[in-house]
Amino acid sequence: MRCRMFGREVASPIVVGSGPASFDADAMIALAKAGAGAVVTKTINLEAAQNPTRHMVQAGAGTLINCEKWSDFPMGRWLDTELPKAVDAGVPVIASVGHTKQDAAACVERIEDLGCLAIELVSYDESTVLPMLEETRRRVSLPIIVKLSPNSPDLVAHARRCVDAGADALTACDSMGPALLVDIETGAPVLGGSDGRGWLSGAQILPFTLEKVCSLRQGLAGIDVPIIGLGGVTTCQAAIQMAMAGATYIGVCSAAILKGPAFVTKLNLDVDAWLSSHGHESLDEICGEVLRHLPQKEASYHMTWDEKTCTRCGRCVRSCPYGARSIDEEGVMRVDAARCRSCGLCVSLCRSLGLA
Ligand SMILES: Cc1cc2nc3c(=O)[nH]c(=O)nc-3n(C[C@H](O)[C@H](O)[C@H](O)COP(=O)(O)O)c2cc1C
C-alpha cells in the first residue's frame, strides 16, 4: 500500500527500525525490495561499536533480548559507501545518528547531501537528545525524527520539548529494559557482555509500546506530528493495533530480523487485506481510533455463549478464579451469577464466549 512519508511517495507505511536487519546497504536494499516504505540504518556514531559475543538471543516467541551497540562500521564507511549505495538503489533511507551533539555535527550535512529521506536521532541519555536535535536542526533542513526511550520519566513532556525544538516526527519507542535471562544449566546470564543485561524487543513488548503511542497521541493532542510506532509488531493484528493506538507508520525490527525481508512483504499484504476487508483505503483512516473510545464509561455487559462453536474443552471452567463457570451434564455452559465478577477473562480466552 503506497503512502506519503516526509513528502515522498513510498511503497508502504512500514518502517524497518534501526538494527541488524539494516546493518549495511545490501540488507537495506533487500528490505526496500520487500516493500518497506523506509529503512532506518543501524545507528551511526563517530566510533565503530565493538559488540560482545552473544549479543542477541531469542527470549520467547517473536521476542529478542540484545546487548548490541550501535553500528560496527565507522562513520566514514556509512558516509562514503553504504549510504550512497542504498540511496542510489532507490532505498528511502532514514539515517539513524547517535548519541551526542558531536556525533550529529560530524555527519548530518553529508547525510542530507546524499539524499536520505530523513535523519533519526537516538540517545541512551535523554539529556543529550535536545542538544543533538538543536545542532542537527541548525545544520540541515531534512526531516528530523527523534527516537524516544520507553524509560523516559515523562515521555509526553520530553516529546513535546523535542517537537518544540524542531523534531518533525517521533519514533516510539526503543527496546525495553534492562532485562536479564538466565541459563538454568550453567546459572550464567544467557547474553554476553560484562553485566549480562540486555534490552527486550519484539512480541512481548507490544502492549507497552501501544500504551506509549496512545499516551503520546493523547498528550500531544492538536499537534500534527507523525509517529512511527515501533516495538512489538510481529503480526498484522499488532500492526493494526499500533495504528489504532495512534501510529502514523508501522515500525518493525525484531520480526524483520527473525523472519527476514519476506516478513515485510507479508505484513504489507496482510495489513492491506485487513484494511480492505474492513472498508478502509489507508492506514490513516484508523490512526488513533482507540482515542475515540477514551475515556471509557463503565458498562454492564451480558455474557453470551455460542453452543455451536463451544467445544466443551472446559478452559473457561478451569480458568475462572471465582468458580463461576460450569458445564452441566447436557453440555450447557452455566454461569453462577452470584459468583461471577464480570472480570472478562473467560471471554478473552474463548471465541464461543462474547459480551453483548
Ligand atoms: C539486535 C537489535 C539491535 C538494535 N540496534 C539498534 C540501534 O543500533 N539503534 C537503535 O536506535 N535501535 C536499535 N534497536 C532497537 C530497534 O530499533 C527497536 O526500537 C526495538 O527493537 C523495538 O522494535 P521491535 O519490537 O519491532 O523489535 C535494536 C534492536 C535489536 C533487537
Short mmCIF file of N, CA, C and O in Angstrom, two decimals, residues 196-280:
data_model
loop_
_atom_site.label_atom_id
_atom_site.label_comp_id
_atom_site.label_asym_id
_atom_site.label_seq_id
_atom_site.Cartn_x
_atom_site.Cartn_y
_atom_site.Cartn_z
N GLY A 196 25.79 -8.95 31.57
CA GLY A 196 24.81 -9.94 31.14
C GLY A 196 23.42 -9.39 30.90
O GLY A 196 22.49 -10.13 30.61
N ARG A 197 23.28 -8.06 31.01
CA ARG A 197 21.95 -7.45 30.81
C ARG A 197 21.75 -7.09 29.34
O ARG A 197 22.71 -6.89 28.60
N GLY A 198 20.49 -6.94 28.95
CA GLY A 198 20.20 -6.52 27.58
C GLY A 198 18.86 -5.83 27.52
O GLY A 198 18.28 -5.45 28.53
N TRP A 199 18.37 -5.71 26.31
CA TRP A 199 17.14 -4.95 26.04
C TRP A 199 16.15 -5.84 25.33
O TRP A 199 16.51 -6.59 24.43
N LEU A 200 14.91 -5.75 25.76
CA LEU A 200 13.85 -6.62 25.25
C LEU A 200 13.15 -5.97 24.07
O LEU A 200 12.86 -4.77 24.10
N SER A 201 12.88 -6.77 23.05
CA SER A 201 12.17 -6.25 21.87
C SER A 201 11.30 -7.35 21.30
O SER A 201 11.43 -8.51 21.68
N GLY A 202 10.40 -6.98 20.38
CA GLY A 202 9.56 -7.98 19.73
C GLY A 202 8.24 -8.19 20.44
O GLY A 202 7.80 -7.36 21.26
N ALA A 203 7.61 -9.34 20.14
CA ALA A 203 6.21 -9.59 20.51
C ALA A 203 5.85 -9.19 21.94
O ALA A 203 4.79 -8.59 22.18
N GLN A 204 6.73 -9.51 22.89
CA GLN A 204 6.34 -9.31 24.30
C GLN A 204 6.24 -7.85 24.72
O GLN A 204 5.68 -7.54 25.77
N ILE A 205 6.81 -6.93 23.93
CA ILE A 205 6.74 -5.52 24.38
C ILE A 205 5.57 -4.76 23.74
O ILE A 205 5.37 -3.58 24.03
N LEU A 206 4.80 -5.45 22.90
CA LEU A 206 3.71 -4.74 22.19
C LEU A 206 2.79 -3.93 23.11
O LEU A 206 2.57 -2.74 22.86
N PRO A 207 2.23 -4.53 24.19
CA PRO A 207 1.27 -3.74 25.00
C PRO A 207 1.90 -2.48 25.58
O PRO A 207 1.23 -1.46 25.72
N PHE A 208 3.19 -2.55 25.93
CA PHE A 208 3.86 -1.36 26.48
C PHE A 208 3.97 -0.27 25.41
O PHE A 208 3.71 0.90 25.68
N THR A 209 4.36 -0.68 24.20
CA THR A 209 4.51 0.32 23.14
C THR A 209 3.16 0.92 22.77
O THR A 209 3.06 2.14 22.55
N LEU A 210 2.13 0.09 22.73
CA LEU A 210 0.80 0.62 22.40
C LEU A 210 0.41 1.70 23.41
O LEU A 210 -0.12 2.75 23.04
N GLU A 211 0.70 1.43 24.67
CA GLU A 211 0.34 2.42 25.71
C GLU A 211 1.12 3.71 25.51
O GLU A 211 0.57 4.80 25.65
N LYS A 212 2.41 3.58 25.16
CA LYS A 212 3.24 4.80 24.96
C LYS A 212 2.71 5.60 23.78
O LYS A 212 2.59 6.83 23.83
N VAL A 213 2.40 4.92 22.68
CA VAL A 213 1.93 5.61 21.48
C VAL A 213 0.60 6.32 21.78
O VAL A 213 0.39 7.49 21.42
N CYS A 214 -0.28 5.62 22.48
CA CYS A 214 -1.57 6.20 22.83
C CYS A 214 -1.38 7.42 23.75
O CYS A 214 -2.01 8.47 23.54
N SER A 215 -0.49 7.30 24.73
CA SER A 215 -0.24 8.43 25.65
C SER A 215 0.33 9.62 24.89
O SER A 215 -0.01 10.77 25.20
N LEU A 216 1.18 9.35 23.92
CA LEU A 216 1.74 10.46 23.12
C LEU A 216 0.63 11.15 22.35
O LEU A 216 0.54 12.38 22.31
N ARG A 217 -0.23 10.37 21.73
CA ARG A 217 -1.34 10.97 20.97
C ARG A 217 -2.26 11.79 21.87
O ARG A 217 -2.70 12.87 21.51
N GLN A 218 -2.52 11.24 23.06
CA GLN A 218 -3.38 11.99 24.00
C GLN A 218 -2.68 13.26 24.47
O GLN A 218 -3.26 14.34 24.46
N GLY A 219 -1.40 13.12 24.84
CA GLY A 219 -0.66 14.24 25.41
C GLY A 219 -0.30 15.30 24.38
O GLY A 219 -0.09 16.45 24.72
N LEU A 220 -0.20 14.89 23.11
CA LEU A 220 0.16 15.85 22.06
C LEU A 220 -1.07 16.19 21.20
O LEU A 220 -0.92 16.54 20.04
N ALA A 221 -2.23 16.08 21.80
CA ALA A 221 -3.47 16.36 21.04
C ALA A 221 -3.38 17.75 20.43
O ALA A 221 -2.92 18.70 21.07
N GLY A 222 -3.76 17.86 19.17
CA GLY A 222 -3.72 19.15 18.49
C GLY A 222 -2.39 19.39 17.78
O GLY A 222 -2.26 20.32 17.00
N ILE A 223 -1.39 18.55 18.06
CA ILE A 223 -0.09 18.68 17.37
C ILE A 223 -0.03 17.58 16.30
O ILE A 223 -0.10 16.40 16.62
N ASP A 224 0.13 18.02 15.06
CA ASP A 224 0.06 17.06 13.96
C ASP A 224 1.46 16.49 13.69
O ASP A 224 2.11 16.87 12.72
N VAL A 225 1.91 15.60 14.58
CA VAL A 225 3.26 15.06 14.40
C VAL A 225 3.17 13.57 14.06
O VAL A 225 2.51 12.81 14.75
N PRO A 226 3.82 13.16 12.96
CA PRO A 226 3.78 11.73 12.63
C PRO A 226 4.52 10.91 13.69
O PRO A 226 5.54 11.35 14.21
N ILE A 227 3.97 9.75 14.01
CA ILE A 227 4.62 8.84 14.96
C ILE A 227 4.88 7.51 14.27
O ILE A 227 3.96 6.92 13.69
N ILE A 228 6.14 7.07 14.32
CA ILE A 228 6.45 5.70 13.87
C ILE A 228 6.28 4.81 15.11
O ILE A 228 7.01 4.96 16.09
N GLY A 229 5.29 3.94 15.09
CA GLY A 229 5.02 3.06 16.23
C GLY A 229 5.91 1.84 16.11
O GLY A 229 5.68 0.97 15.27
N LEU A 230 6.93 1.79 16.95
CA LEU A 230 7.95 0.73 16.86
C LEU A 230 8.10 0.04 18.20
O LEU A 230 8.44 0.68 19.20
N GLY A 231 7.85 -1.28 18.19
CA GLY A 231 8.01 -2.04 19.43
C GLY A 231 6.92 -3.09 19.54
O GLY A 231 5.80 -2.78 19.95
N GLY A 232 7.22 -4.30 19.11
CA GLY A 232 6.30 -5.41 19.33
C GLY A 232 5.47 -5.82 18.15
O GLY A 232 4.65 -6.74 18.26
N VAL A 233 5.64 -5.19 17.00
CA VAL A 233 4.82 -5.60 15.85
C VAL A 233 5.44 -6.83 15.19
O VAL A 233 6.54 -6.76 14.62
N THR A 234 4.74 -7.96 15.31
CA THR A 234 5.21 -9.19 14.68
C THR A 234 4.09 -9.84 13.87
O THR A 234 4.29 -10.89 13.28
N THR A 235 2.90 -9.23 13.88
CA THR A 235 1.76 -9.75 13.14
C THR A 235 0.95 -8.58 12.57
O THR A 235 1.10 -7.44 13.01
N CYS A 236 0.05 -8.93 11.65
CA CYS A 236 -0.86 -7.92 11.09
C CYS A 236 -1.74 -7.32 12.19
O CYS A 236 -1.93 -6.10 12.26
N GLN A 237 -2.23 -8.19 13.09
CA GLN A 237 -3.12 -7.70 14.16
C GLN A 237 -2.39 -6.69 15.04
O GLN A 237 -2.97 -5.68 15.46
N ALA A 238 -1.11 -6.94 15.30
CA ALA A 238 -0.32 -6.00 16.10
C ALA A 238 -0.14 -4.68 15.36
O ALA A 238 -0.21 -3.60 15.95
N ALA A 239 0.07 -4.76 14.04
CA ALA A 239 0.24 -3.53 13.24
C ALA A 239 -1.04 -2.70 13.25
O ALA A 239 -1.00 -1.46 13.38
N ILE A 240 -2.17 -3.36 13.15
CA ILE A 240 -3.45 -2.64 13.16
C ILE A 240 -3.66 -1.98 14.54
O ILE A 240 -4.07 -0.82 14.63
N GLN A 241 -3.32 -2.72 15.59
CA GLN A 241 -3.42 -2.12 16.94
C GLN A 241 -2.52 -0.90 17.05
O GLN A 241 -2.89 0.11 17.66
N MET A 242 -1.32 -1.01 16.49
CA MET A 242 -0.36 0.10 16.57
C MET A 242 -0.94 1.35 15.90
O MET A 242 -0.83 2.47 16.42
N ALA A 243 -1.56 1.16 14.74
CA ALA A 243 -2.18 2.30 14.05
C ALA A 243 -3.34 2.84 14.88
O ALA A 243 -3.49 4.05 15.05
N MET A 244 -4.16 1.94 15.41
CA MET A 244 -5.32 2.38 16.20
C MET A 244 -4.88 3.11 17.47
O MET A 244 -5.58 4.00 17.96
N ALA A 245 -3.72 2.73 18.02
CA ALA A 245 -3.20 3.43 19.20
C ALA A 245 -2.73 4.83 18.85
O ALA A 245 -2.57 5.67 19.73
N GLY A 246 -2.48 5.07 17.56
CA GLY A 246 -2.09 6.43 17.16
C GLY A 246 -0.87 6.53 16.26
O GLY A 246 -0.42 7.64 15.95
N ALA A 247 -0.32 5.39 15.85
CA ALA A 247 0.87 5.44 14.99
C ALA A 247 0.50 5.80 13.55
O ALA A 247 -0.48 5.27 13.02
N THR A 248 1.29 6.67 12.96
CA THR A 248 1.09 7.04 11.55
C THR A 248 1.72 5.98 10.65
O THR A 248 1.21 5.66 9.57
N TYR A 249 2.89 5.48 11.09
CA TYR A 249 3.62 4.46 10.34
C TYR A 249 3.90 3.28 11.26
O TYR A 249 3.98 3.45 12.48
N ILE A 250 4.11 2.10 10.67
CA ILE A 250 4.31 0.89 11.46
C ILE A 250 5.78 0.50 11.44
O ILE A 250 6.33 0.17 10.38
N GLY A 251 6.40 0.55 12.61
CA GLY A 251 7.80 0.16 12.71
C GLY A 251 7.94 -1.32 13.02
O GLY A 251 7.13 -1.89 13.75
N VAL A 252 8.98 -1.94 12.45
CA VAL A 252 9.27 -3.34 12.77
C VAL A 252 10.79 -3.51 12.85
O VAL A 252 11.50 -2.95 12.05
N CYS A 253 11.22 -4.27 13.82
CA CYS A 253 12.67 -4.56 13.89
C CYS A 253 12.89 -6.05 14.15
O CYS A 253 13.34 -6.78 13.27
N SER A 254 12.50 -6.53 15.34
CA SER A 254 12.78 -7.94 15.69
C SER A 254 12.19 -8.91 14.67
O SER A 254 12.85 -9.89 14.29
N ALA A 255 10.97 -8.66 14.22
CA ALA A 255 10.35 -9.60 13.28
C ALA A 255 11.10 -9.61 11.95
O ALA A 255 11.20 -10.66 11.30
N ALA A 256 11.64 -8.46 11.56
CA ALA A 256 12.41 -8.42 10.30
C ALA A 256 13.75 -9.12 10.47
O ALA A 256 14.31 -9.65 9.51
N ILE A 257 14.26 -9.15 11.73
CA ILE A 257 15.50 -9.90 11.99
C ILE A 257 15.18 -11.40 11.94
O ILE A 257 15.84 -12.17 11.25
N LEU A 258 14.14 -11.79 12.67
CA LEU A 258 13.86 -13.22 12.83
C LEU A 258 13.31 -13.87 11.55
O LEU A 258 13.57 -15.04 11.29
N LYS A 259 12.56 -13.10 10.76
CA LYS A 259 11.91 -13.70 9.59
C LYS A 259 12.46 -13.19 8.27
O LYS A 259 12.06 -13.67 7.21
N GLY A 260 13.33 -12.19 8.32
CA GLY A 260 13.94 -11.69 7.10
C GLY A 260 13.01 -10.75 6.34
O GLY A 260 11.87 -10.49 6.76
N PRO A 261 13.48 -10.24 5.19
CA PRO A 261 12.70 -9.27 4.42
C PRO A 261 11.31 -9.79 4.02
O PRO A 261 10.38 -9.00 3.87
N ALA A 262 11.15 -11.11 3.88
CA ALA A 262 9.84 -11.66 3.49
C ALA A 262 8.76 -11.26 4.50
O ALA A 262 7.58 -11.15 4.14
N PHE A 263 9.16 -11.02 5.76
CA PHE A 263 8.17 -10.60 6.76
C PHE A 263 7.53 -9.27 6.35
O PHE A 263 6.33 -9.07 6.54
N VAL A 264 8.35 -8.37 5.80
CA VAL A 264 7.83 -7.05 5.41
C VAL A 264 6.80 -7.21 4.29
O VAL A 264 5.73 -6.58 4.32
N THR A 265 7.11 -8.07 3.32
CA THR A 265 6.17 -8.31 2.22
C THR A 265 4.85 -8.86 2.75
O THR A 265 3.76 -8.38 2.41
N LYS A 266 4.94 -9.83 3.65
CA LYS A 266 3.72 -10.47 4.17
C LYS A 266 2.92 -9.47 5.01
O LYS A 266 1.70 -9.38 4.88
N LEU A 267 3.62 -8.72 5.85
CA LEU A 267 2.90 -7.77 6.72
C LEU A 267 2.15 -6.74 5.87
O LEU A 267 0.99 -6.42 6.13
N ASN A 268 2.83 -6.28 4.82
CA ASN A 268 2.22 -5.29 3.93
C ASN A 268 0.94 -5.85 3.29
O ASN A 268 -0.12 -5.20 3.29
N LEU A 269 1.04 -7.09 2.78
CA LEU A 269 -0.14 -7.72 2.15
C LEU A 269 -1.25 -7.94 3.17
O LEU A 269 -2.43 -7.67 2.91
N ASP A 270 -0.87 -8.41 4.36
CA ASP A 270 -1.87 -8.72 5.39
C ASP A 270 -2.58 -7.44 5.87
O ASP A 270 -3.79 -7.44 6.08
N VAL A 271 -1.81 -6.37 6.05
CA VAL A 271 -2.41 -5.11 6.51
C VAL A 271 -3.36 -4.58 5.45
O VAL A 271 -4.49 -4.16 5.73
N ASP A 272 -2.91 -4.63 4.20
CA ASP A 272 -3.76 -4.24 3.06
C ASP A 272 -5.08 -5.00 3.06
O ASP A 272 -6.15 -4.42 2.92
N ALA A 273 -4.96 -6.33 3.21
CA ALA A 273 -6.16 -7.19 3.16
C ALA A 273 -7.08 -6.85 4.34
O ALA A 273 -8.30 -6.76 4.18
N TRP A 274 -6.49 -6.63 5.52
CA TRP A 274 -7.32 -6.32 6.70
C TRP A 274 -8.06 -5.00 6.47
O TRP A 274 -9.27 -4.90 6.72
N LEU A 275 -7.32 -4.00 5.97
CA LEU A 275 -7.94 -2.69 5.77
C LEU A 275 -9.09 -2.80 4.77
O LEU A 275 -10.19 -2.32 5.03
N SER A 276 -8.84 -3.48 3.62
CA SER A 276 -9.95 -3.53 2.65
C SER A 276 -11.12 -4.36 3.15
O SER A 276 -12.27 -4.01 2.92
N SER A 277 -10.82 -5.43 3.93
CA SER A 277 -11.95 -6.22 4.44
C SER A 277 -12.76 -5.44 5.48
O SER A 277 -13.88 -5.80 5.80
N HIS A 278 -12.18 -4.37 6.01
CA HIS A 278 -12.92 -3.54 6.98
C HIS A 278 -13.33 -2.20 6.37
O HIS A 278 -13.68 -1.26 7.10
N GLY A 279 -13.26 -2.12 5.03
CA GLY A 279 -13.78 -0.95 4.33
C GLY A 279 -12.89 0.28 4.40
O GLY A 279 -13.38 1.40 4.24
N HIS A 280 -11.59 0.08 4.64
CA HIS A 280 -10.68 1.23 4.71
C HIS A 280 -9.75 1.27 3.50
O HIS A 280 -9.34 0.23 3.00
#
